[in-house]
XYZ file of C-alpha atoms in Angstrom:
522
model
C 0.000 0.000 0.000
C 1.483 3.328 -1.071
C 1.069 6.508 0.883
C 1.499 9.833 -0.831
C 3.676 12.375 0.959
C 1.674 15.483 1.808
C 2.732 18.993 0.848
C 5.090 21.055 2.988
C 2.149 23.259 4.032
C 0.243 20.285 5.356
C 3.291 18.984 7.178
C 3.839 22.394 8.738
C 0.426 22.217 10.355
C 1.566 19.154 12.259
C 5.037 20.381 13.219
C 6.190 22.731 15.860
C 9.835 23.110 16.746
C 10.625 19.870 14.910
C 8.025 17.811 16.812
C 4.735 16.459 15.445
C 1.677 18.327 16.697
C -1.518 16.315 16.662
C -4.662 17.980 15.362
C -7.415 17.447 17.919
C -10.943 16.757 16.765
C -13.729 19.148 17.698
C -17.462 18.899 18.245
C -18.913 20.140 14.953
C -22.594 20.836 14.315
C -22.910 17.710 12.161
C -21.284 15.464 14.786
C -23.318 17.006 17.612
C -26.660 16.663 15.811
C -25.901 13.119 14.606
C -25.086 12.187 18.227
C -28.261 13.721 19.620
C -30.646 12.370 16.973
C -29.279 8.815 17.090
C -29.286 8.675 20.897
C -32.682 10.372 21.290
C -34.303 8.129 18.699
C -32.708 4.879 19.879
C -31.003 4.931 23.318
C -33.840 6.971 24.780
C -36.174 4.043 23.957
C -34.148 1.731 26.175
C -34.377 3.973 29.235
C -37.994 4.989 28.717
C -39.220 1.400 28.417
C -37.185 0.217 31.413
C -39.189 2.494 33.723
C -42.463 3.179 31.934
C -44.561 0.330 33.399
C -43.484 0.794 37.034
C -45.829 3.623 37.977
C -49.026 2.513 36.177
C -48.618 -1.148 37.188
C -51.703 -1.194 39.524
C -53.918 0.180 36.751
C -52.470 -2.172 34.142
C -53.043 -5.175 36.398
C -56.581 -3.958 37.011
C -57.049 -3.853 33.210
C -55.725 -7.426 32.962
C -58.226 -8.556 35.599
C -61.181 -6.659 34.088
C -60.442 -7.997 30.587
C -60.256 -11.547 31.893
C -63.536 -11.035 33.775
C -65.298 -9.809 30.630
C -64.043 -12.787 28.648
C -64.649 -15.605 31.087
C -67.174 -14.163 33.596
C -64.928 -14.988 36.529
C -62.118 -13.112 38.297
C -58.529 -13.882 37.414
C -56.642 -16.028 39.903
C -53.880 -14.231 41.784
C -51.177 -16.629 40.577
C -52.208 -16.167 36.936
C -52.194 -12.380 37.319
C -48.696 -12.584 38.821
C -47.573 -14.734 35.881
C -48.989 -12.294 33.312
C -47.369 -9.323 35.031
C -44.030 -11.144 35.294
C -44.225 -11.806 31.559
C -45.033 -8.136 30.894
C -41.880 -7.127 32.769
C -39.511 -9.902 31.668
C -40.400 -9.831 27.955
C -38.467 -6.565 27.663
C -35.012 -7.940 28.625
C -35.760 -11.143 26.712
C -36.463 -9.053 23.605
C -33.265 -7.138 24.361
C -31.300 -10.390 24.235
C -32.755 -11.314 20.837
C -32.101 -7.765 19.608
C -28.462 -8.123 20.635
C -27.930 -11.310 18.638
C -29.315 -9.547 15.543
C -26.638 -6.827 15.699
C -23.779 -8.349 13.662
C -25.738 -9.429 10.561
C -27.692 -6.167 10.436
C -24.778 -3.725 10.853
C -22.703 -5.620 8.290
C -25.569 -5.679 5.778
C -27.300 -2.325 6.372
C -24.505 -0.306 7.952
C -24.623 1.429 11.324
C -27.002 4.233 10.337
C -29.109 1.879 8.216
C -29.577 -0.473 11.175
C -30.693 2.402 13.412
C -33.265 3.456 10.811
C -34.486 -0.133 10.419
C -34.672 -0.483 14.202
C -37.395 2.177 14.388
C -39.857 -0.464 13.186
C -39.363 -2.196 16.542
C -40.331 1.015 18.366
C -43.203 2.396 16.271
C -45.121 -0.891 15.880
C -45.181 -1.769 19.634
C -45.983 1.854 20.506
C -49.153 1.592 18.417
C -49.914 -1.861 19.866
C -49.622 -0.669 23.479
C -51.546 2.508 22.711
C -54.585 0.583 21.416
C -54.391 -2.333 23.884
C -57.196 -1.005 26.094
C -59.488 -0.370 23.122
C -58.684 -3.848 21.772
C -59.287 -5.306 25.256
C -56.165 -7.449 25.011
C -53.384 -7.797 27.553
C -51.651 -10.229 25.185
C -50.905 -7.268 22.895
C -48.998 -5.553 25.719
C -46.878 -8.642 26.418
C -46.000 -9.095 22.731
C -45.327 -5.354 22.353
C -42.956 -5.418 25.326
C -40.973 -8.165 23.613
C -40.795 -6.207 20.325
C -39.744 -2.956 21.994
C -37.137 -5.016 23.866
C -35.666 -5.968 20.476
C -35.468 -2.234 19.730
C -33.604 -1.618 22.991
C -31.258 -4.568 22.427
C -30.278 -3.317 18.991
C -29.987 0.311 20.118
C -27.832 -0.471 23.159
C -25.237 -2.060 20.850
C -25.478 -0.179 17.551
C -25.557 3.407 18.896
C -22.204 3.125 20.768
C -20.716 1.445 17.679
C -22.010 4.198 15.367
C -20.869 7.046 17.621
C -17.430 5.536 18.333
C -16.829 5.382 14.575
C -18.061 8.947 13.970
C -16.149 10.643 16.799
C -12.489 11.736 16.776
C -10.437 9.762 19.286
C -10.062 12.686 21.708
C -13.876 13.035 21.985
C -14.853 9.375 21.576
C -15.496 8.725 25.272
C -17.624 11.813 25.862
C -19.612 11.298 22.645
C -20.330 7.625 23.423
C -21.429 8.330 27.004
C -24.195 10.528 25.587
C -25.815 7.143 24.889
C -26.115 6.493 28.635
C -27.168 10.099 29.234
C -30.172 9.606 26.947
C -30.946 6.223 28.546
C -31.093 7.817 32.004
C -33.040 10.772 30.572
C -35.558 8.280 29.183
C -35.881 6.708 32.623
C -36.364 10.136 34.212
C -39.027 11.192 31.701
C -40.917 7.914 32.180
C -40.800 8.419 35.969
C -41.990 12.025 35.626
C -44.839 11.289 33.209
C -45.769 8.310 35.410
C -46.710 10.575 38.323
C -50.327 9.887 39.252
C -51.806 13.251 38.252
C -49.980 13.266 34.885
C -50.265 9.929 33.016
C -49.659 7.266 35.674
C -53.370 6.722 36.250
C -56.327 4.686 35.011
C -57.002 6.889 31.983
C -53.477 7.870 30.910
C -51.428 4.676 31.071
C -52.027 3.624 27.426
C -50.815 7.039 26.225
C -47.821 6.746 28.578
C -46.841 3.443 26.962
C -47.548 4.659 23.434
C -45.353 7.769 23.647
C -42.308 5.592 23.006
C -43.044 5.846 19.283
C -42.453 9.629 19.059
C -38.608 9.604 19.338
C -38.512 6.787 16.760
C -40.548 8.835 14.255
C -38.248 11.841 14.797
C -35.151 9.696 14.177
C -36.738 8.125 11.091
C -37.355 11.606 9.618
C -34.034 13.265 10.539
C -31.250 10.663 10.689
C -31.202 10.060 6.882
C -29.718 13.576 6.519
C -26.649 12.594 8.577
C -23.647 10.496 7.547
C -22.981 6.785 7.748
C -19.902 5.631 9.663
C -16.779 6.570 7.643
C -15.003 3.441 8.914
C -17.832 1.264 7.620
C -17.674 2.985 4.226
C -13.882 2.674 3.886
C -13.009 -0.624 5.581
C -16.099 -2.694 4.851
C -17.430 -1.083 1.657
C -14.108 0.057 0.176
C -15.555 3.463 -0.766
C -12.694 5.824 0.081
C -14.165 8.781 -1.801
C -17.373 8.715 0.236
C -15.482 8.063 3.474
C -13.351 11.140 2.799
C -16.413 13.338 2.210
C -18.052 12.026 5.405
C -14.931 12.766 7.466
C -14.680 16.274 6.000
C -18.303 16.873 7.003
C -17.794 15.502 10.502
C -14.475 17.231 11.235
C -15.208 20.609 9.629
C -11.925 20.708 7.655
C -10.716 19.436 4.283
C -7.488 17.676 5.273
C -8.488 14.263 6.673
C -5.547 12.274 5.246
C -4.153 11.352 8.671
C -7.415 9.808 9.825
C -7.883 7.979 6.517
C -4.338 6.631 6.886
C -5.132 5.300 10.365
C -8.247 3.564 8.944
C -6.195 1.989 6.139
C -3.718 0.687 8.706
C -6.568 -0.857 10.657
C -7.939 -2.376 7.465
C -4.491 -3.776 6.588
C -4.057 -5.323 10.039
C -7.377 -7.148 9.634
C -6.940 -8.501 6.119
C -5.681 -11.854 7.328
C -8.630 -12.237 9.691
C -11.461 -11.217 7.346
C -14.913 -10.463 8.705
C -15.279 -12.216 12.038
C -18.404 -14.102 13.079
C -19.143 -14.835 16.721
C -17.648 -18.336 16.388
C -14.501 -16.931 14.733
C -14.205 -14.343 17.482
C -14.442 -16.977 20.221
C -11.547 -18.906 18.675
C -9.345 -15.900 17.788
C -6.244 -15.942 19.981
C -5.358 -12.314 19.213
C -8.690 -11.199 20.722
C -8.901 -13.596 23.664
C -8.325 -11.125 26.515
C -10.450 -8.429 24.893
C -13.309 -10.938 24.749
C -12.851 -12.061 28.361
C -12.714 -8.414 29.437
C -15.995 -7.370 27.791
C -17.760 -10.415 29.243
C -16.492 -9.653 32.766
C -17.293 -5.919 32.531
C -20.795 -6.407 31.093
C -21.662 -9.175 33.534
C -20.297 -7.048 36.378
C -22.464 -4.137 35.288
C -25.707 -6.143 35.431
C -24.812 -8.413 38.378
C -23.612 -5.505 40.516
C -27.038 -5.144 42.136
C -28.337 -2.086 40.287
C -31.670 -3.708 39.423
C -32.057 -5.021 42.956
C -31.378 -1.551 44.378
C -34.182 -0.103 42.270
C -36.382 -3.057 43.263
C -35.827 -2.234 46.951
C -36.084 1.542 46.598
C -39.817 2.034 47.204
C -39.854 -0.105 50.377
C -36.777 1.755 51.653
C -38.455 5.121 51.168
C -41.612 3.849 52.897
C -39.605 2.563 55.890
C -37.892 5.936 56.158
C -41.274 7.566 56.680
C -41.921 8.848 53.151
C -45.667 8.901 52.555
C -46.898 6.413 49.961
C -48.154 9.156 47.657
C -44.819 11.003 47.878
C -42.604 8.027 46.990
C -43.150 8.716 43.280
C -41.572 12.172 43.703
C -38.572 10.743 45.571
C -38.165 8.230 42.734
C -38.098 11.097 40.222
C -35.476 12.797 42.416
C -33.184 9.744 42.329
C -33.712 9.594 38.566
C -32.538 13.213 38.339
C -29.425 12.342 40.410
C -28.726 9.532 37.939
C -28.905 11.933 34.968
C -26.687 14.518 36.692
C -23.984 11.954 37.463
C -23.951 10.687 33.875
C -23.562 14.307 32.758
C -20.577 14.516 35.098
C -19.155 11.354 33.516
C -19.512 12.932 30.050
C -17.508 15.952 31.197
C -14.636 14.064 32.887
C -14.229 10.799 30.935
C -11.626 12.246 28.552
C -9.534 13.752 31.354
C -9.798 10.985 33.970
C -9.986 8.048 31.574
C -12.225 4.987 31.384
C -10.301 2.688 33.728
C -10.304 5.053 36.713
C -14.040 5.738 36.424
C -14.841 2.028 36.149
C -12.685 1.102 39.159
C -14.019 3.966 41.291
C -17.614 3.241 40.273
C -17.435 -0.451 41.162
C -15.625 0.417 44.419
C -18.422 2.828 45.410
C -21.033 0.178 44.525
C -19.187 -2.452 46.595
C -18.991 -0.234 49.695
C -22.614 0.920 49.253
C -23.859 -2.695 49.094
C -21.989 -3.594 52.309
C -23.299 -0.529 54.175
C -26.764 -1.155 52.744
C -26.709 -4.681 54.181
C -25.801 -3.275 57.619
C -28.489 -0.597 57.390
C -31.207 -3.071 56.372
C -30.393 -5.303 59.333
C -30.437 -2.416 61.841
C -33.277 -0.265 60.517
C -35.873 -1.833 62.849
C -33.729 -1.284 65.952
C -32.092 2.085 65.197
C -34.450 4.986 64.554
C -32.267 6.885 62.077
C -31.002 3.836 60.158
C -33.694 4.028 57.398
C -32.148 7.363 56.398
C -28.783 5.608 56.050
C -30.534 3.153 53.720
C -31.751 6.045 51.559
C -28.234 7.506 51.535
C -26.841 4.123 50.434
C -29.327 3.997 47.551
C -28.379 7.512 46.391
C -24.616 6.857 46.737
C -24.966 3.554 44.886
C -26.807 5.265 42.000
C -24.120 7.966 41.855
C -21.325 5.366 41.755
C -23.053 3.302 39.100
C -23.792 6.344 36.926
C -20.193 7.585 36.950
C -18.635 4.383 35.572
C -20.299 0.926 35.545
C -23.455 2.325 33.933
C -22.185 4.308 30.921
C -18.745 2.830 30.189
C -19.057 -0.923 29.392
C -20.417 -0.451 25.854
C -17.913 2.338 25.176
C -15.014 0.127 26.270
C -16.421 -2.767 24.224
C -16.524 -0.559 21.113
C -12.950 0.589 21.689
C -11.328 -2.797 22.347
C -12.064 -4.245 18.906
C -11.142 -3.263 15.384
C -13.667 -2.762 12.583
C -14.435 -6.281 11.385
C -14.527 -7.761 14.911
C -16.596 -4.965 16.484
C -20.099 -6.149 15.390
C -19.541 -9.696 16.686
C -17.963 -8.356 19.895
C -20.890 -6.035 20.596
C -23.252 -8.895 19.798
C -21.575 -11.006 22.499
C -21.408 -8.096 24.962
C -25.056 -7.243 24.347
C -26.113 -10.858 24.756
C -24.241 -11.069 28.078
C -25.741 -7.726 29.189
C -29.349 -8.656 28.478
C -29.080 -12.274 29.609
C -27.569 -11.106 32.919
C -30.356 -8.541 33.234
C -32.958 -11.266 32.655
C -31.301 -13.643 35.143
C -31.172 -10.997 37.897
C -34.850 -10.147 37.380
C -35.754 -13.839 37.515
C -33.462 -14.921 40.358
C -33.429 -11.962 42.744
C -36.857 -12.602 44.356
C -35.681 -16.131 45.248
C -32.281 -14.848 46.349
C -33.920 -12.238 48.566
C -36.305 -14.843 50.001
C -33.435 -17.219 50.831
C -30.793 -14.751 52.086
C -32.948 -11.781 53.055
C -30.978 -8.600 53.648
C -27.679 -10.442 53.189
C -28.344 -10.924 49.458
C -26.574 -7.610 48.793
C -23.279 -9.094 50.033
C -23.260 -11.238 46.867
C -23.512 -8.059 44.786
C -20.717 -6.489 46.835
C -18.496 -9.505 46.086
C -19.263 -9.304 42.341
C -18.381 -5.583 42.350
C -15.092 -6.345 44.110
C -14.114 -9.115 41.678
C -14.973 -6.915 38.689
C -12.946 -3.921 39.891
C -9.907 -6.134 40.661
C -10.091 -7.625 37.165
C -10.348 -4.172 35.555
C -7.444 -2.875 37.642
C -5.170 -5.779 36.658
C -6.172 -6.570 33.063
C -7.979 -3.709 31.318
C -5.718 -0.983 29.845
C -6.574 2.706 29.627
C -8.052 3.400 26.173
C -8.582 7.161 26.194
C -7.152 9.096 23.244
C -5.956 5.894 21.533
C -6.786 4.679 18.021
C -8.534 1.321 17.675
C -5.341 -0.198 16.291
C -3.257 1.121 19.194
C -5.726 -0.371 21.680
C -5.486 -3.749 19.948
C -1.691 -3.551 20.129
C -1.912 -2.911 23.888
C -3.380 -6.407 24.299
C -0.699 -8.109 22.171
C 1.591 -9.076 25.049
C -1.221 -10.578 27.127
C -2.588 -12.439 24.082
C 0.981 -13.540 23.177
C 0.573 -12.377 19.587
C 1.716 -9.419 17.517
C -0.385 -7.445 15.051
C 1.446 -7.469 11.722
C 1.148 -5.246 8.675
C 2.250 -6.113 5.158
C 5.535 -4.673 3.989
C 5.140 -1.095 2.926
C 2.391 -0.245 5.409
C 2.724 2.364 8.076
C 2.412 1.547 11.773
C 0.957 4.015 14.201
C 2.617 3.873 17.587
C 0.935 5.876 20.310
C 0.396 8.687 17.731
C 3.996 9.835 18.303
C 5.069 9.375 14.695
C 3.990 11.839 12.023
C 2.635 9.732 9.112
C 3.644 12.355 6.545
C 7.288 12.028 7.592
C 7.314 8.314 6.778
C 7.372 6.937 3.268
C 7.810 3.233 3.915
C 8.529 0.841 6.771
C 9.106 -2.869 7.006
C 6.789 -5.350 8.710
C 6.874 -5.573 12.468
């Protein structure tokens, strides 16, 4: 592969006192709008549908019972109602799992942007189904719709970080990708707010509350076509360098994008021997072994850290602390707002502090909070002020989770793999994420029944194991190219990424590519 030497003017832009000066990417209007539209139309769905059925659950269960009564002229048995409601809740993560395993074939066939546009079908159709469920007098429609919108969330939770990581310059990649989690938590907060009893969380408004999930999808379907596809997808997987160049010029706001195109060609060259990786290929690829183990550990740690159990316990904790039943919904909205604020903080500091530090600190906070929470739960009946300690533990846990374990796993997954391996890697990570979510939802009631308040010690142990693994194994990935990150794992994988003779290696971005005409293989 030949690389043309740039003009002296271009080289001068990158030199200062004989040393290469790296041009830092900036947040352009195109990049900012593409980030917002893709996250609002897709990631927002995930968060909104996680929380949307919590508040109106009594009215939805009443609808289930009334519908059954009208059909069969007898009241629904309590066990059957519990089963139907469990299905209504659990169909969402189950759909998320199936959405995750659809990621690789779709993003390779339709592209990143194309998959996000296609995914809107899985938001608009169930929104209509849930909106008309009461008129149709069918609770089965709600259960099926929850599964379909789960597919939407499963696809979005994987494809949006992939799309944004490939659009963003490396110095903004972390902040841009965490916007995904910011919109997820914003979706949760909006669902909690609209679910307040005197807004839509009542007997007449719950169908509208469920149906509103279609609006962001329609907005994305109308606006996202005007924004670019991933330049890496166009160059590396489609071989369309001309279009990739135009996309990069649009995204970066300047004409000279040769350095970034060069880095993409190097990544493409390093992958030629591997070809496009399927999940089975990825599992057997020695050069990606520790990356794969790392994303499995991090994504399992995120879901098995106790976050869902904390939210499950929250309402009873607030009630024990003396919060009136009618006011618990407002406290819930307050904790949702804390969650959003902490993710905003993560967006602002991830590029300065790095991914590894935030992950380690987040899991450490979660570990300590789970231990203190266990103590508080066991003493709250004997110590008058202990319920307030329980509330503090919930808030601190949410803050710790939002600063690292919540937003960073999918970002780190996107960064650890090169172009052809990334879809399969995110497919595995997403499958682990949603399957772990489903298992926690299914197993926690039994765990809580068997261990009582001590069940949170298991979560504390999982947090501890995860943070130790991250501290020992996972490298810092901030401000690194995808190829550089892969090279950081070479020693642990006992392999070496090789380029064909004549190709240009990038090493920690210290070497100016325009100063090099040709190098040998390494």
